[in-house]
Amino acid sequence: MTRVFSFVALLAVAMFAVAQAPTDRAGWVKEIEAALEAEKDAEAVALVRKAAKALPDEAGFRSVAEWFEAHGEKRIKDKGYEAGLAVAERALKVLPDNEKATMRVWRSKLYRFWSQELLDKKDVAGSFKVLSGAYKLYPEDPHVHIGVAYHAQEALAIAEGKSVDALIAEYQALLKEFPKVDDIPRRGHRQAAIAIQKLVDAEKFKDALQAVDRYAPLYSKPEHRVDMTSIAYDGWALHLAAKKQYEAALEKYVEGLKALPDHPRLRNNAAAIVDEWSAPARAEKKWDEAIRIYSVGLKYFPNERYLQDRKAYCEEMKKGDKEK
């Protein structure tokens, strides 16, 4: 009799449970959201799985992580990013292994979005603090590294607008705080290049050359100084060529090549300027003028094979025209 009673009792409990289970999507959503709000995370995981079985055609119940993300986004709106990050940590304690990677990516994105919002407000120190916290917790996380790299780009640009000293100080602070983020040296080099290019664009060529030394603390490789020097000389020469001061431009390339022997950009652009100079003469088949121009180019660069060949071509064309 006792066994019959127990069976009946268990059956009644089971029937009650079935009766209490949600019967539609809205019902399941309400149950899952209530469990998450109460921080009953294991229960929320179980509810999502049950909902997936009860409503197999509903794509919204296939990922448990997405429910935690949605809950986290709500917490962020109400209480800020720290509350959202707390949800991510809660989720990682109960999620199945195949969904933990998704949650880690979302967690990293939160740090990046938080940093971005602060940078938009020019709060460099606040962004630095957020990413420093993330980096200390997850120093190998590639998404955190991406966030740090973007912060470095923006922070260095803001600092450069203040002074070169401020820029260098910001760069050194980044290197110290994030030693494993390889992109920081590249950002430093890039910022130096931008600053020197600005001086070139402003036609402050001597200042640009002097700035090569001032920005030296941002160079992580010897070739970076070479790059900066070539930007200054090349920009100066191209500016002169744009004014059709071709010989002055060639003189500037000669000067640059004394500082940077056999630099490919300077050599190639010097030859290109001679071509540009001679183009109108060649177009009008004024071969004597074209030959004269290439001869001037060879005066500055006597061993430049390209110029020798172009001069020889013009001489051949002149000869052909005479024979017609």
XYZ file of C-alpha atoms in Angstrom:
324
model
C 0.000 0.000 0.000
C 2.855 2.322 0.852
C 4.487 1.662 -2.491
C 1.234 2.450 -4.345
C 0.908 5.684 -2.407
C 4.503 6.641 -3.179
C 3.985 5.944 -6.870
C 0.810 7.975 -6.922
C 2.525 10.794 -5.062
C 5.450 10.830 -7.488
C 3.107 10.755 -10.438
C 1.210 13.711 -9.012
C 4.443 15.654 -8.543
C 5.487 14.902 -12.127
C 2.105 15.938 -13.469
C 2.287 19.131 -11.408
C 5.738 19.885 -12.821
C 4.508 19.373 -16.375
C 1.547 21.589 -15.670
C 3.886 24.289 -14.346
C 6.305 24.135 -17.333
C 5.901 26.995 -19.817
C 3.853 26.169 -22.883
C 5.093 28.889 -25.250
C 8.169 30.947 -26.032
C 7.103 33.902 -23.928
C 6.712 31.661 -20.918
C 10.184 30.175 -21.275
C 11.723 33.598 -21.762
C 10.087 34.849 -18.589
C 11.366 31.859 -16.592
C 14.936 32.123 -17.927
C 15.159 35.872 -17.400
C 13.800 35.546 -13.864
C 16.438 32.910 -13.020
C 19.230 35.093 -14.382
C 17.943 38.150 -12.529
C 17.950 36.129 -9.298
C 21.487 34.915 -10.141
C 20.260 31.316 -10.206
C 22.641 30.629 -13.051
C 22.656 26.814 -13.025
C 18.853 26.897 -13.066
C 18.924 29.314 -16.001
C 21.195 26.931 -17.937
C 18.809 24.047 -17.252
C 15.810 26.130 -18.343
C 17.410 27.068 -21.658
C 18.130 23.391 -22.353
C 14.571 22.414 -21.493
C 13.207 25.187 -23.670
C 15.342 23.960 -26.574
C 13.800 20.499 -26.235
C 10.272 21.815 -25.808
C 10.567 24.224 -28.759
C 13.154 22.664 -31.115
C 12.341 25.085 -33.943
C 13.130 28.162 -31.818
C 16.676 29.300 -32.625
C 16.724 31.543 -29.545
C 17.204 28.599 -27.193
C 20.159 26.962 -28.930
C 22.846 29.028 -27.187
C 22.994 29.422 -23.424
C 25.769 32.026 -23.719
C 23.512 34.383 -25.647
C 21.108 34.546 -22.701
C 23.909 35.565 -20.381
C 25.072 38.155 -22.899
C 21.565 39.633 -23.142
C 21.324 39.691 -19.349
C 24.766 41.279 -19.143
C 23.837 43.995 -21.651
C 20.813 44.839 -19.524
C 23.000 45.061 -16.426
C 25.404 47.363 -18.269
C 22.567 49.752 -19.109
C 21.422 49.769 -15.501
C 24.710 49.644 -13.590
C 27.620 50.025 -15.993
C 30.312 47.841 -17.520
C 31.518 46.364 -14.246
C 28.077 44.806 -13.737
C 28.195 43.329 -17.243
C 31.645 41.885 -16.645
C 30.381 40.302 -13.422
C 27.724 38.502 -15.481
C 30.429 37.179 -17.809
C 32.336 35.728 -14.859
C 29.155 34.149 -13.511
C 28.467 32.602 -16.904
C 31.919 31.042 -17.198
C 31.264 29.070 -13.988
C 28.174 27.319 -15.378
C 28.373 27.337 -19.169
C 29.164 24.131 -21.068
C 32.734 23.998 -22.330
C 31.714 24.473 -25.956
C 30.201 27.887 -25.140
C 32.875 29.268 -22.841
C 34.981 30.562 -25.729
C 32.035 32.641 -26.941
C 31.627 34.145 -23.500
C 35.332 34.964 -23.224
C 35.172 36.837 -26.515
C 32.135 38.783 -25.315
C 33.907 39.598 -22.054
C 36.910 40.939 -23.968
C 34.638 43.037 -26.160
C 33.144 44.622 -23.062
C 36.566 45.843 -21.994
C 37.130 47.217 -25.479
C 33.738 48.950 -25.664
C 34.301 50.428 -22.217
C 37.710 51.689 -23.258
C 36.276 53.076 -26.499
C 33.586 55.047 -24.692
C 36.196 56.602 -22.434
C 38.452 57.466 -25.356
C 35.524 59.122 -27.135
C 35.353 61.392 -24.091
C 39.133 61.971 -24.302
C 39.466 60.158 -20.965
C 42.780 58.501 -21.792
C 43.609 57.756 -18.158
C 40.255 56.030 -17.646
C 40.696 53.889 -20.761
C 44.230 53.026 -19.679
C 42.942 51.892 -16.270
C 40.226 49.693 -17.785
C 42.599 47.965 -20.189
C 45.285 47.635 -17.533
C 42.815 45.705 -15.388
C 41.858 43.476 -18.307
C 45.487 42.860 -19.241
C 46.468 41.897 -15.684
C 43.652 39.341 -15.592
C 44.072 38.042 -19.158
C 47.556 39.008 -20.458
C 47.419 36.584 -23.401
C 43.895 37.402 -24.584
C 44.182 38.519 -28.249
C 41.023 40.615 -28.004
C 42.439 42.506 -25.039
C 45.586 43.078 -27.118
C 43.448 44.535 -29.913
C 41.833 46.884 -27.430
C 45.208 47.982 -26.106
C 46.491 48.573 -29.636
C 43.554 50.812 -30.469
C 43.959 52.653 -27.178
C 47.632 53.191 -27.993
C 46.763 54.666 -31.387
C 44.261 57.137 -29.927
C 46.214 57.959 -26.774
C 49.401 58.678 -28.713
C 47.560 60.954 -31.122
C 46.030 62.905 -28.244
C 49.394 63.165 -26.466
C 51.172 64.291 -29.649
C 48.704 67.163 -29.856
C 50.022 68.379 -26.505
C 53.765 68.068 -26.983
C 56.504 65.701 -28.093
C 57.430 65.131 -24.449
C 53.845 64.153 -23.632
C 53.837 61.753 -26.578
C 57.059 60.073 -25.488
C 55.852 59.783 -21.894
C 52.588 58.174 -23.051
C 54.441 55.740 -25.279
C 56.829 54.677 -22.516
C 53.927 54.191 -20.094
C 52.204 51.911 -22.618
C 55.335 49.825 -23.135
C 55.758 49.394 -19.399
C 52.134 48.496 -18.689
C 51.531 46.194 -21.679
C 54.880 44.520 -22.443
C 53.353 41.633 -24.401
C 51.338 43.773 -26.814
C 53.512 43.762 -29.920
C 51.448 46.397 -31.667
C 52.533 49.197 -29.312
C 55.984 49.675 -30.933
C 54.296 49.794 -34.352
C 51.890 52.446 -33.086
C 54.787 54.500 -31.758
C 56.611 54.315 -35.082
C 53.396 55.212 -36.907
C 52.775 58.245 -34.710
C 56.284 59.523 -35.359
C 55.728 59.091 -39.099
C 52.426 60.995 -38.923
C 54.050 63.849 -37.000
C 56.952 64.168 -39.435
C 54.628 63.939 -42.432
C 52.562 66.796 -40.977
C 55.679 68.958 -40.882
C 56.457 68.026 -44.485
C 52.901 68.838 -45.580
C 53.248 72.199 -43.854
C 56.465 72.760 -45.855
C 58.515 72.846 -42.646
C 61.216 70.644 -44.102
C 64.085 71.616 -41.826
C 61.825 71.100 -38.828
C 60.915 67.671 -40.191
C 64.572 66.672 -40.370
C 65.191 67.947 -36.852
C 62.116 66.065 -35.630
C 63.708 62.772 -36.685
C 65.942 62.996 -33.614
C 63.231 64.365 -31.327
C 61.005 61.360 -32.008
C 63.834 58.851 -31.609
C 62.435 57.345 -28.344
C 59.507 56.046 -30.410
C 61.711 53.969 -32.700
C 61.950 50.314 -31.736
C 64.180 49.363 -34.682
C 67.190 51.073 -36.312
C 65.404 51.191 -39.661
C 62.690 53.410 -38.164
C 65.089 56.355 -38.070
C 65.900 55.652 -41.718
C 62.179 55.670 -42.562
C 61.643 59.002 -40.836
C 64.639 60.603 -42.540
C 63.498 59.397 -45.954
C 60.014 60.856 -45.391
C 61.545 64.281 -44.753
C 63.933 64.303 -47.730
C 61.464 62.734 -50.141
C 58.720 65.160 -49.172
C 61.062 68.117 -49.595
C 62.225 66.990 -53.040
C 58.701 66.211 -54.255
C 57.544 69.636 -53.107
C 60.284 71.269 -55.192
C 59.431 69.091 -58.184
C 55.766 70.088 -57.917
C 56.949 73.687 -58.412
C 58.950 72.480 -61.414
C 62.193 73.228 -59.588
C 63.595 69.960 -60.856
C 67.304 70.541 -60.357
C 66.693 71.753 -56.810
C 64.700 68.568 -56.220
C 67.551 66.428 -57.541
C 69.977 68.276 -55.286
C 67.751 67.462 -52.326
C 67.759 63.772 -53.297
C 71.543 63.862 -53.493
C 71.608 65.353 -50.007
C 69.224 62.681 -48.779
C 71.288 59.886 -50.294
C 74.386 61.170 -48.513
C 72.486 60.699 -45.254
C 70.916 57.414 -46.423
C 73.242 55.808 -48.967
C 71.480 53.882 -51.727
C 68.050 54.303 -50.151
C 65.598 52.736 -52.665
C 62.775 55.254 -52.226
C 65.078 58.240 -52.720
C 66.874 56.684 -55.697
C 63.682 55.578 -57.440
C 61.867 58.849 -56.898
C 64.855 60.847 -58.123
C 64.748 58.898 -61.383
C 60.968 59.304 -61.551
C 61.327 63.085 -61.255
C 63.728 63.155 -64.219
C 61.129 61.192 -66.179
C 58.441 63.658 -65.135
C 60.653 66.581 -66.139
C 61.349 65.114 -69.561
C 57.774 63.987 -70.274
C 56.604 67.108 -72.173
C 59.688 67.041 -74.392
C 59.256 63.353 -75.155
C 55.554 63.840 -75.885
C 56.406 66.546 -78.448
C 59.355 64.529 -79.792
C 61.783 67.251 -78.808
C 64.533 64.722 -78.408
C 67.363 67.186 -77.899
C 65.549 68.672 -74.908
C 64.765 65.231 -73.517
C 68.409 64.165 -73.942
C 69.517 67.345 -72.198
C 67.238 66.651 -69.235
C 68.453 63.074 -68.858
C 72.025 64.371 -69.063
C 71.278 66.712 -66.157
C 69.856 63.777 -64.212
C 73.008 61.783 -64.900
C 75.116 64.688 -63.689
C 73.562 64.132 -60.257
C 73.307 60.337 -60.518
C 76.009 59.221 -62.995
C 75.674 55.530 -62.190
C 71.888 55.319 -62.445
C 71.282 52.656 -65.096
C 67.658 53.628 -65.625
C 68.592 57.199 -66.580
C 71.330 55.925 -68.885
C 68.815 53.690 -70.649
C 66.244 56.471 -70.979
C 68.809 58.832 -72.439
C 69.917 56.131 -74.898
C 66.287 55.600 -75.901
C 65.853 59.307 -76.661
C 69.054 59.287 -78.715
C 67.753 56.344 -80.728
C 64.438 58.090 -81.301
C 66.255 61.231 -82.468
C 68.331 59.145 -84.848
C 65.243 57.405 -86.210
C 63.478 60.695 -86.853
C 66.473 61.986 -88.814
C 66.527 58.892 -91.012
C 62.879 59.263 -92.023
